[in-house]
PDB file of C-alpha atoms and ligand atoms in Angstrom:
ATOM      1  CA  MET A   1      64.591  84.107-262.541  1.00 90.00           C
ATOM      2  CA  ARG A   2      65.738  83.145-259.111  1.00 94.00           C
ATOM      3  CA  GLY A   3      65.434  79.651-257.335  1.00 96.00           C
ATOM      4  CA  LEU A   4      66.444  76.222-257.950  1.00 98.00           C
ATOM      5  CA  PHE A   5      66.085  73.501-260.691  1.00 98.00           C
ATOM      6  CA  VAL A   6      65.528  69.957-258.992  1.00 99.00           C
ATOM      7  CA  THR A   7      66.608  66.888-261.014  1.00 99.00           C
ATOM      8  CA  GLY A   8      67.413  63.609-260.022  1.00 98.00           C
ATOM      9  CA  THR A   9      69.193  60.379-260.856  1.00 98.00           C
ATOM     10  CA  ASP A  10      65.987  58.461-261.675  1.00 98.00           C
ATOM     11  CA  THR A  11      62.352  58.527-261.061  1.00 97.00           C
ATOM     12  CA  ALA A  12      61.167  57.806-257.442  1.00 97.00           C
ATOM     13  CA  VAL A  13      64.698  59.232-255.846  1.00 98.00           C
ATOM     14  CA  GLY A  14      63.206  62.069-253.626  1.00 98.00           C
ATOM     15  CA  LYS A  15      63.013  65.020-256.151  1.00 98.00           C
ATOM     16  CA  THR A  16      59.336  66.114-254.769  1.00 98.00           C
ATOM     17  CA  ILE A  17      60.113  65.777-251.342  1.00 98.00           C
ATOM     18  CA  LEU A  18      63.343  67.621-251.657  1.00 98.00           C
ATOM     19  CA  SER A  19      61.359  70.167-253.608  1.00 99.00           C
ATOM     20  CA  ALA A  20      58.782  70.322-251.188  1.00 98.00           C
ATOM     21  CA  ALA A  21      61.180  70.550-248.154  1.00 98.00           C
ATOM     22  CA  LEU A  22      63.098  73.540-249.904  1.00 98.00           C
ATOM     23  CA  LEU A  23      59.916  75.472-250.555  1.00 98.00           C
ATOM     24  CA  ALA A  24      58.399  74.790-247.092  1.00 98.00           C
ATOM     25  CA  ALA A  25      61.983  76.108-245.733  1.00 98.00           C
ATOM     26  CA  MET A  26      61.883  79.392-247.707  1.00 97.00           C
ATOM     27  CA  VAL A  27      58.269  80.119-246.731  1.00 98.00           C
ATOM     28  CA  SER A  28      59.008  79.645-243.338  1.00 98.00           C
ATOM     29  CA  GLU A  29      61.681  82.070-243.759  1.00 97.00           C
ATOM     30  CA  GLY A  30      59.229  84.562-245.084  1.00 96.00           C
ATOM     31  CA  GLU A  31      60.112  83.989-248.814  1.00 96.00           C
ATOM     32  CA  ALA A  32      57.324  84.340-251.546  1.00 96.00           C
ATOM     33  CA  VAL A  33      57.825  81.149-253.564  1.00 97.00           C
ATOM     34  CA  ARG A  34      56.190  79.680-256.570  1.00 97.00           C
ATOM     35  CA  ALA A  35      56.466  75.727-257.534  1.00 98.00           C
ATOM     36  CA  HIS A  36      56.607  74.654-261.009  1.00 98.00           C
ATOM     37  CA  LYS A  37      56.401  70.985-262.457  1.00 98.00           C
ATOM     38  CA  PRO A  38      56.223  71.149-266.089  1.00 98.00           C
ATOM     39  CA  VAL A  39      54.725  67.828-266.825  1.00 98.00           C
ATOM     40  CA  VAL A  40      53.345  65.510-264.153  1.00 98.00           C
ATOM     41  CA  THR A  41      52.395  61.806-265.231  1.00 98.00           C
ATOM     42  CA  GLY A  42      50.888  58.712-263.336  1.00 97.00           C
ATOM     43  CA  LEU A  43      48.125  60.396-261.913  1.00 97.00           C
ATOM     44  CA  ASP A  44      46.041  57.166-262.679  1.00 97.00           C
ATOM     45  CA  GLU A  45      48.271  55.779-260.059  1.00 94.00           C
ATOM     46  CA  PRO A  46      46.983  55.148-256.183  1.00 91.00           C
ATOM     47  CA  SER A  47      48.556  57.868-254.080  1.00 82.00           C
ATOM     48  CA  GLY A  48      50.031  56.362-250.779  1.00 88.00           C
ATOM     49  CA  LYS A  49      51.322  58.617-247.991  1.00 92.00           C
ATOM     50  CA  TRP A  50      52.619  61.205-250.207  1.00 96.00           C
ATOM     51  CA  PRO A  51      50.232  63.323-252.467  1.00 97.00           C
ATOM     52  CA  PRO A  52      51.043  63.426-256.234  1.00 97.00           C
ATOM     53  CA  ASP A  53      53.569  65.763-257.172  1.00 98.00           C
ATOM     54  CA  HIS A  54      51.666  68.813-258.055  1.00 98.00           C
ATOM     55  CA  GLU A  55      49.382  68.482-254.963  1.00 98.00           C
ATOM     56  CA  LEU A  56      52.198  68.393-252.417  1.00 98.00           C
ATOM     57  CA  LEU A  57      54.183  71.336-254.147  1.00 98.00           C
ATOM     58  CA  ALA A  58      50.933  73.245-254.488  1.00 98.00           C
ATOM     59  CA  THR A  59      50.066  72.915-250.645  1.00 98.00           C
ATOM     60  CA  VAL A  60      53.469  74.000-249.603  1.00 98.00           C
ATOM     61  CA  ALA A  61      53.842  76.957-252.302  1.00 98.00           C
ATOM     62  CA  GLY A  62      50.242  78.197-251.584  1.00 97.00           C
ATOM     63  CA  MET A  63      48.985  77.407-255.093  1.00 97.00           C
ATOM     64  CA  THR A  64      46.571  75.303-257.111  1.00 98.00           C
ATOM     65  CA  PRO A  65      47.841  71.890-258.101  1.00 98.00           C
ATOM     66  CA  ARG A  66      46.719  73.130-261.688  1.00 98.00           C
ATOM     67  CA  GLU A  67      48.923  76.257-261.526  1.00 97.00           C
ATOM     68  CA  VAL A  68      52.087  74.216-260.385  1.00 98.00           C
ATOM     69  CA  ALA A  69      51.371  71.857-263.445  1.00 98.00           C
ATOM     70  CA  PRO A  70      49.995  72.760-266.380  1.00 97.00           C
ATOM     71  CA  LEU A  71      50.389  69.339-268.299  1.00 98.00           C
ATOM     72  CA  ARG A  72      49.064  66.375-266.391  1.00 98.00           C
ATOM     73  CA  TYR A  73      48.544  62.820-267.712  1.00 98.00           C
ATOM     74  CA  GLY A  74      47.196  59.668-266.158  1.00 98.00           C
ATOM     75  CA  PRO A  75      49.591  56.852-267.222  1.00 98.00           C
ATOM     76  CA  ALA A  76      52.685  56.505-265.383  1.00 97.00           C
ATOM     77  CA  VAL A  77      55.057  56.780-268.567  1.00 98.00           C
ATOM     78  CA  SER A  78      57.383  59.125-269.735  1.00 98.00           C
ATOM     79  CA  PRO A  79      55.993  62.816-270.773  1.00 98.00           C
ATOM     80  CA  HIS A  80      56.584  62.014-274.262  1.00 98.00           C
ATOM     81  CA  LEU A  81      54.665  58.819-274.248  1.00 98.00           C
ATOM     82  CA  ALA A  82      52.059  60.417-272.003  1.00 98.00           C
ATOM     83  CA  ALA A  83      51.393  63.060-274.596  1.00 98.00           C
ATOM     84  CA  GLN A  84      51.115  60.677-277.265  1.00 98.00           C
ATOM     85  CA  LEU A  85      48.638  58.129-275.591  1.00 98.00           C
ATOM     86  CA  ALA A  86      46.360  61.274-275.084  1.00 98.00           C
ATOM     87  CA  GLY A  87      46.698  62.240-278.591  1.00 98.00           C
ATOM     88  CA  GLU A  88      48.718  65.239-277.817  1.00 97.00           C
ATOM     89  CA  HIS A  89      52.373  66.571-278.424  1.00 97.00           C
ATOM     90  CA  ILE A  90      54.135  68.603-276.040  1.00 97.00           C
ATOM     91  CA  HIS A  91      55.256  71.935-277.814  1.00 96.00           C
ATOM     92  CA  THR A  92      58.653  73.013-276.246  1.00 95.00           C
ATOM     93  CA  ALA A  93      58.192  76.689-276.641  1.00 95.00           C
ATOM     94  CA  ARG A  94      55.058  76.394-274.513  1.00 95.00           C
ATOM     95  CA  LEU A  95      56.752  74.196-272.014  1.00 96.00           C
ATOM     96  CA  LEU A  96      59.260  76.996-271.793  1.00 95.00           C
ATOM     97  CA  ALA A  97      56.708  79.859-271.658  1.00 96.00           C
ATOM     98  CA  ALA A  98      54.885  78.100-268.666  1.00 96.00           C
ATOM     99  CA  ALA A  99      58.401  78.003-266.934  1.00 95.00           C
ATOM    100  CA  ARG A 100      59.395  81.362-267.498  1.00 94.00           C
ATOM    101  CA  ALA A 101      55.879  83.019-266.503  1.00 93.00           C
ATOM    102  CA  ALA A 102      55.938  80.933-263.302  1.00 92.00           C
ATOM    103  CA  GLY A 103      59.434  82.546-262.345  1.00 90.00           C
ATOM    104  CA  SER A 104      58.683  85.700-263.451  1.00 88.00           C
ATOM    105  CA  ASN A 105      57.232  87.735-260.709  1.00 83.00           C
ATOM    106  CA  GLY A 106      60.580  88.010-258.678  1.00 85.00           C
ATOM    107  CA  THR A 107      59.428  85.378-256.268  1.00 93.00           C
ATOM    108  CA  LEU A 108      61.987  82.144-255.687  1.00 96.00           C
ATOM    109  CA  ILE A 109      60.625  79.454-257.941  1.00 97.00           C
ATOM    110  CA  VAL A 110      61.569  75.510-257.257  1.00 98.00           C
ATOM    111  CA  VAL A 111      61.052  73.766-260.515  1.00 98.00           C
ATOM    112  CA  GLU A 112      60.807  70.075-260.116  1.00 98.00           C
ATOM    113  CA  GLY A 113      61.883  68.063-263.240  1.00 98.00           C
ATOM    114  CA  VAL A 114      60.427  64.878-264.421  1.00 98.00           C
ATOM    115  CA  GLY A 115      62.517  61.705-264.289  1.00 98.00           C
ATOM    116  CA  GLY A 116      66.232  62.203-264.948  1.00 98.00           C
ATOM    117  CA  LEU A 117      67.774  64.888-266.913  1.00 98.00           C
ATOM    118  CA  LEU A 118      67.442  62.632-270.500  1.00 98.00           C
ATOM    119  CA  THR A 119      63.889  62.275-269.775  1.00 98.00           C
ATOM    120  CA  PRO A 120      61.883  63.068-273.046  1.00 98.00           C
ATOM    121  CA  PHE A 121      59.209  65.693-273.146  1.00 98.00           C
ATOM    122  CA  ALA A 122      59.257  65.441-276.994  1.00 97.00           C
ATOM    123  CA  GLU A 123      61.768  63.395-279.453  1.00 93.00           C
ATOM    124  CA  SER A 124      64.280  65.788-279.361  1.00 95.00           C
ATOM    125  CA  TYR A 125      63.480  67.665-276.207  1.00 98.00           C
ATOM    126  CA  ALA A 126      64.571  66.396-272.729  1.00 98.00           C
ATOM    127  CA  VAL A 127      64.371  67.470-269.379  1.00 98.00           C
ATOM    128  CA  ARG A 128      68.054  68.691-269.663  1.00 98.00           C
ATOM    129  CA  ASP A 129      67.346  71.042-272.458  1.00 98.00           C
ATOM    130  CA  LEU A 130      64.542  72.815-270.439  1.00 98.00           C
ATOM    131  CA  ALA A 131      67.139  73.064-267.296  1.00 98.00           C
ATOM    132  CA  ALA A 132      69.739  74.777-269.737  1.00 98.00           C
ATOM    133  CA  THR A 133      67.428  77.198-270.849  1.00 97.00           C
ATOM    134  CA  LEU A 134      66.006  78.097-267.671  1.00 96.00           C
ATOM    135  CA  GLY A 135      69.536  78.581-266.178  1.00 96.00           C
ATOM    136  CA  LEU A 136      68.801  78.206-262.728  1.00 97.00           C
ATOM    137  CA  PRO A 137      71.066  76.512-260.123  1.00 97.00           C
ATOM    138  CA  VAL A 138      70.473  72.694-260.372  1.00 98.00           C
ATOM    139  CA  LEU A 139      70.080  70.309-257.736  1.00 98.00           C
ATOM    140  CA  ILE A 140      70.319  66.727-257.991  1.00 99.00           C
ATOM    141  CA  ALA A 141      68.532  64.363-255.626  1.00 99.00           C
ATOM    142  CA  ALA A 142      69.902  60.848-255.609  1.00 99.00           C
ATOM    143  CA  ARG A 143      69.583  57.465-253.434  1.00 98.00           C
ATOM    144  CA  PRO A 144      71.818  57.145-250.626  1.00 98.00           C
ATOM    145  CA  GLY A 145      72.545  53.433-251.269  1.00 98.00           C
ATOM    146  CA  LEU A 146      73.895  50.844-253.613  1.00 98.00           C
ATOM    147  CA  GLY A 147      74.079  51.913-257.081  1.00 98.00           C
ATOM    148  CA  THR A 148      74.235  55.263-256.296  1.00 98.00           C
ATOM    149  CA  ILE A 149      77.592  56.384-257.232  1.00 98.00           C
ATOM    150  CA  ASN A 150      77.148  55.212-260.881  1.00 98.00           C
ATOM    151  CA  HIS A 151      73.692  57.232-261.172  1.00 98.00           C
ATOM    152  CA  THR A 152      74.894  60.158-259.672  1.00 98.00           C
ATOM    153  CA  LEU A 153      78.096  60.528-261.612  1.00 98.00           C
ATOM    154  CA  LEU A 154      76.476  59.716-264.930  1.00 98.00           C
ATOM    155  CA  THR A 155      74.087  62.558-263.987  1.00 99.00           C
ATOM    156  CA  LEU A 156      76.684  65.050-263.146  1.00 98.00           C
ATOM    157  CA  GLU A 157      78.509  64.197-266.501  1.00 98.00           C
ATOM    158  CA  ALA A 158      75.254  64.849-268.531  1.00 98.00           C
ATOM    159  CA  ALA A 159      74.708  67.849-266.690  1.00 98.00           C
ATOM    160  CA  ARG A 160      78.294  69.203-266.904  1.00 98.00           C
ATOM    161  CA  VAL A 161      78.305  68.484-270.930  1.00 98.00           C
ATOM    162  CA  ALA A 162      75.089  70.554-271.462  1.00 98.00           C
ATOM    163  CA  GLU A 163      77.063  73.220-268.800  1.00 98.00           C
ATOM    164  CA  LEU A 164      73.915  73.005-266.175  1.00 98.00           C
ATOM    165  CA  ASP A 165      75.173  74.859-263.249  1.00 97.00           C
ATOM    166  CA  VAL A 166      74.955  72.005-260.779  1.00 98.00           C
ATOM    167  CA  ARG A 167      75.371  73.184-257.108  1.00 97.00           C
ATOM    168  CA  ALA A 168      74.799  69.911-255.196  1.00 98.00           C
ATOM    169  CA  VAL A 169      73.853  66.663-254.758  1.00 98.00           C
ATOM    170  CA  VAL A 170      71.200  65.529-252.269  1.00 98.00           C
ATOM    171  CA  LEU A 171      70.918  62.164-250.917  1.00 98.00           C
ATOM    172  CA  THR A 172      67.574  61.479-249.617  1.00 98.00           C
ATOM    173  CA  PRO A 173      66.258  59.959-247.347  1.00 98.00           C
ATOM    174  CA  TRP A 174      69.570  60.040-245.263  1.00 98.00           C
ATOM    175  CA  PRO A 175      69.163  57.676-242.524  1.00 98.00           C
ATOM    176  CA  ALA A 176      69.635  58.841-238.968  1.00 97.00           C
ATOM    177  CA  LYS A 177      72.303  55.793-238.374  1.00 98.00           C
ATOM    178  CA  PRO A 178      74.057  55.730-241.849  1.00 98.00           C
ATOM    179  CA  SER A 179      75.784  52.459-242.895  1.00 98.00           C
ATOM    180  CA  VAL A 180      79.552  52.466-243.856  1.00 98.00           C
ATOM    181  CA  LEU A 181      78.200  52.012-247.553  1.00 98.00           C
ATOM    182  CA  GLU A 182      75.786  54.995-247.220  1.00 98.00           C
ATOM    183  CA  ARG A 183      78.646  57.201-245.607  1.00 98.00           C
ATOM    184  CA  SER A 184      81.256  56.054-248.129  1.00 98.00           C
ATOM    185  CA  ASN A 185      79.030  56.707-251.297  1.00 98.00           C
ATOM    186  CA  ARG A 186      78.389  60.322-249.685  1.00 98.00           C
ATOM    187  CA  ASP A 187      82.255  61.032-249.541  1.00 98.00           C
ATOM    188  CA  THR A 188      83.262  59.151-253.075  1.00 98.00           C
ATOM    189  CA  ILE A 189      80.384  61.395-254.964  1.00 98.00           C
ATOM    190  CA  ALA A 190      81.960  64.208-253.517  1.00 98.00           C
ATOM    191  CA  ARG A 191      85.327  63.682-254.153  1.00 98.00           C
ATOM    192  CA  VAL A 192      85.255  61.937-257.167  1.00 98.00           C
ATOM    193  CA  GLY A 193      82.255  64.180-258.716  1.00 98.00           C
ATOM    194  CA  GLU A 194      83.941  67.450-257.474  1.00 98.00           C
ATOM    195  CA  ILE A 195      80.781  68.279-256.057  1.00 98.00           C
ATOM    196  CA  GLU A 196      78.901  69.499-252.753  1.00 98.00           C
ATOM    197  CA  VAL A 197      76.899  66.664-251.192  1.00 98.00           C
ATOM    198  CA  GLU A 198      74.374  67.176-248.936  1.00 98.00           C
ATOM    199  CA  CYS A 199      71.969  65.184-247.168  1.00 98.00           C
ATOM    200  CA  LEU A 200      68.066  65.335-246.611  1.00 98.00           C
ATOM    201  CA  GLU A 201      66.809  63.669-243.448  1.00 98.00           C
ATOM    202  CA  ARG A 202      63.795  61.336-243.505  1.00 98.00           C
ATOM    203  CA  VAL A 203      60.727  63.676-243.273  1.00 98.00           C
ATOM    204  CA  ARG A 204      58.102  62.251-241.322  1.00 97.00           C
ATOM    205  CA  SER A 205      54.898  63.402-243.230  1.00 97.00           C
ATOM    206  CA  PRO A 206      53.519  65.752-246.077  1.00 98.00           C
ATOM    207  CA  ALA A 207      52.797  68.351-243.292  1.00 98.00           C
ATOM    208  CA  ALA A 208      54.577  72.012-243.734  1.00 97.00           C
ATOM    209  CA  LYS A 209      56.077  71.656-240.601  1.00 98.00           C
ATOM    210  CA  ASP A 210      57.812  68.491-241.191  1.00 98.00           C
ATOM    211  CA  LEU A 211      58.959  69.444-244.701  1.00 98.00           C
ATOM    212  CA  ALA A 212      59.966  72.897-243.685  1.00 98.00           C
ATOM    213  CA  GLY A 213      62.250  71.210-240.551  1.00 98.00           C
ATOM    214  CA  ALA A 214      64.004  69.071-242.827  1.00 98.00           C
ATOM    215  CA  GLY A 215      64.575  71.691-245.642  1.00 98.00           C
ATOM    216  CA  ALA A 216      65.851  74.173-243.054  1.00 98.00           C
ATOM    217  CA  THR A 217      69.250  72.217-242.648  1.00 98.00           C
ATOM    218  CA  LEU A 218      69.881  72.535-246.253  1.00 98.00           C
ATOM    219  CA  PRO A 219      71.599  75.612-247.542  1.00 97.00           C
ATOM    220  CA  TRP A 220      69.336  76.681-249.965  1.00 97.00           C
ATOM    221  CA  ARG A 221      69.919  80.531-249.852  1.00 96.00           C
ATOM    222  CA  ARG A 222      73.484  79.740-250.746  1.00 96.00           C
ATOM    223  CA  TRP A 223      72.393  77.713-253.698  1.00 96.00           C
ATOM    224  CA  CYS A 224      69.816  80.207-254.980  1.00 91.00           C
ATOM    225  CA  CYS A 225      71.655  82.972-254.552  1.00 77.00           C
ATOM    226  CA  SER A 226      75.505  82.814-254.697  1.00 63.00           C
ATOM    227  CA  GLY A 227      78.445  81.383-256.852  1.00 56.00           C
ATOM    228  CA  ASN A 228      79.689  77.596-256.526  1.00 54.00           C
ATOM    229  CA  PHE A 229      81.407  76.462-253.445  1.00 53.00           C
ATOM    230  CA  ILE A 230      82.775  72.980-252.600  1.00 53.00           C
ATOM    231  CA  PRO A 231      83.324  72.502-249.224  1.00 55.00           C
ATOM    232  CA  SER A 232      86.146  70.305-247.785  1.00 57.00           C
ATOM    233  CA  GLU A 233      84.459  68.435-245.413  1.00 64.00           C
ATOM    234  CA  PRO A 234      80.951  66.630-246.097  1.00 64.00           C
ATOM    235  CA  ALA A 235      77.972  68.411-244.114  1.00 66.00           C
ATOM    236  CA  CYS A 236      76.174  65.418-243.112  1.00 72.00           C
TER     237      CYS A 236
HETATM  238  N1  LIG B 301      63.558  62.881-247.401  1.00 55.69           N
HETATM  239  C1  LIG B 301      62.916  61.871-247.722  1.00 55.69           C
HETATM  240  N2  LIG B 301      61.687  61.504-246.647  1.00 55.69           N
HETATM  241  C2  LIG B 301      60.769  60.712-246.734  1.00 55.69           C
HETATM  242  N3  LIG B 301      60.782  59.742-247.732  1.00 55.69           N
HETATM  243  C3  LIG B 301      61.474  60.002-248.708  1.00 55.69           C
HETATM  244  C4  LIG B 301      62.610  61.135-248.779  1.00 55.69           C
HETATM  245  N4  LIG B 301      63.415  60.784-249.971  1.00 55.69           N
HETATM  246  C5  LIG B 301      62.760  59.886-250.788  1.00 55.69           C
HETATM  247  N5  LIG B 301      61.682  59.306-249.881  1.00 55.69           N
HETATM  248  C6  LIG B 301      61.070  58.331-250.416  1.00 55.69           C
HETATM  249  O1  LIG B 301      61.204  58.103-251.733  1.00 55.69           O
HETATM  250  C7  LIG B 301      59.784  58.016-252.519  1.00 55.69           C
HETATM  251  C8  LIG B 301      59.755  58.832-253.729  1.00 55.69           C
HETATM  252  O2  LIG B 301      60.232  60.291-253.501  1.00 55.69           O
HETATM  253  P1  LIG B 301      59.773  61.394-254.603  1.00 55.69           P
HETATM  254  O3  LIG B 301      59.951  62.789-254.039  1.00 55.69           O
HETATM  255  O4  LIG B 301      58.045  61.383-254.781  1.00 55.69           O
HETATM  256  O5  LIG B 301      60.468  61.167-255.763  1.00 55.69           O
HETATM  257  P2  LIG B 301      60.352  61.651-257.245  1.00 55.69           P
HETATM  258  O6  LIG B 301      59.927  63.018-257.303  1.00 55.69           O
HETATM  259  O7  LIG B 301      61.857  61.547-257.713  1.00 55.69           O
HETATM  260  O8  LIG B 301      59.766  60.672-258.334  1.00 55.69           O
HETATM  261  C9  LIG B 301      58.727  58.704-251.397  1.00 55.69           C
HETATM  262  O9  LIG B 301      57.772  58.361-251.769  1.00 55.69           O
HETATM  263  C10 LIG B 301      59.462  58.333-250.232  1.00 55.69           C
HETATM  264  O10 LIG B 301      59.156  56.935-249.642  1.00 55.69           O
HETATM  265 MG1  LIG B 302      58.261  63.659-258.127  1.00 55.69          MG
END
C-alpha cells in the first residue's frame, strides 16, 4: 500500500481539506489516486461552503462518494455511536478489508481518519488501530492557534506509543500573516515534538485547482515515498 493516513488533533481541524489538497496535488502531477474514508458521520447536518467529506474526496479522486466511504451515517456523533443508533455494529475485519481493497491496486491512497486517533469505531477498536494495521505514513492535521501545542503533543504521544510512522504535523489553515502565537506554536511543536511541521494555506474554494495549488506546497512525495526527515528550519 502506498499513500498517506491523515489524522488530526480533533474533529473539524482540517483533515478533509488537507486530504483533498494532497489528492488534488497528486492528480495534477499525473498520479493515479484513490481516497478512502472508513466511516463518515454527520450527513444529517446541513453542509456549508465545504461539501461532506466523502463527496469532496470523491470529486478530487474521480470516484463516487459511496466508493470513498463504505459506511455512512446521519448523526454527527462518533462512528461507534452512529452505528449503534442505526442498529448496527462496525465489524473491524470489514473495515480493514475495505481500506486494504481501496489501496490494493498500486495507486496512491489517501485515507482520512475520523475524529482523532482514539476515536472509536467499536468498543475496543479505534482509528489508531486501523492506522497501525494499514502501516501507512501518518500526517496530523492541527489548528495553528491557542491550544494546539497540547492537542498536537498528545496526539504525537498516542501515535508513537502505537509505533505509527508520523511524518509531519500540518497546521491548517495557516494564515497569510501568522501571529506571534501561531509562529511560536509551529516552532514549539517542531522542537518539543521532534517532528516536521508544515503549514497548509487557506484554500479558497473546493475547486480542484484551488486545492491542488495549496497541496502542491506540501512535500507529499517525500512523505509517501521515503524515510523520516526532520528539517532544521520550519518550511513555513
Ligand atoms: N486549509 C484550509 N483552508 C480553508 N479552510 C480550512 C482549512 N483548514 C481548515 N479549514 C476550516 O476548518 C473546517 C474543518 O475542516 P475539515 O477539513 O472539514 O476538518 P475535519 O476533516 O478534521 O473534520 C473547514 O470547514 C474550514 O472552515
Ligand atoms: Mg473530515
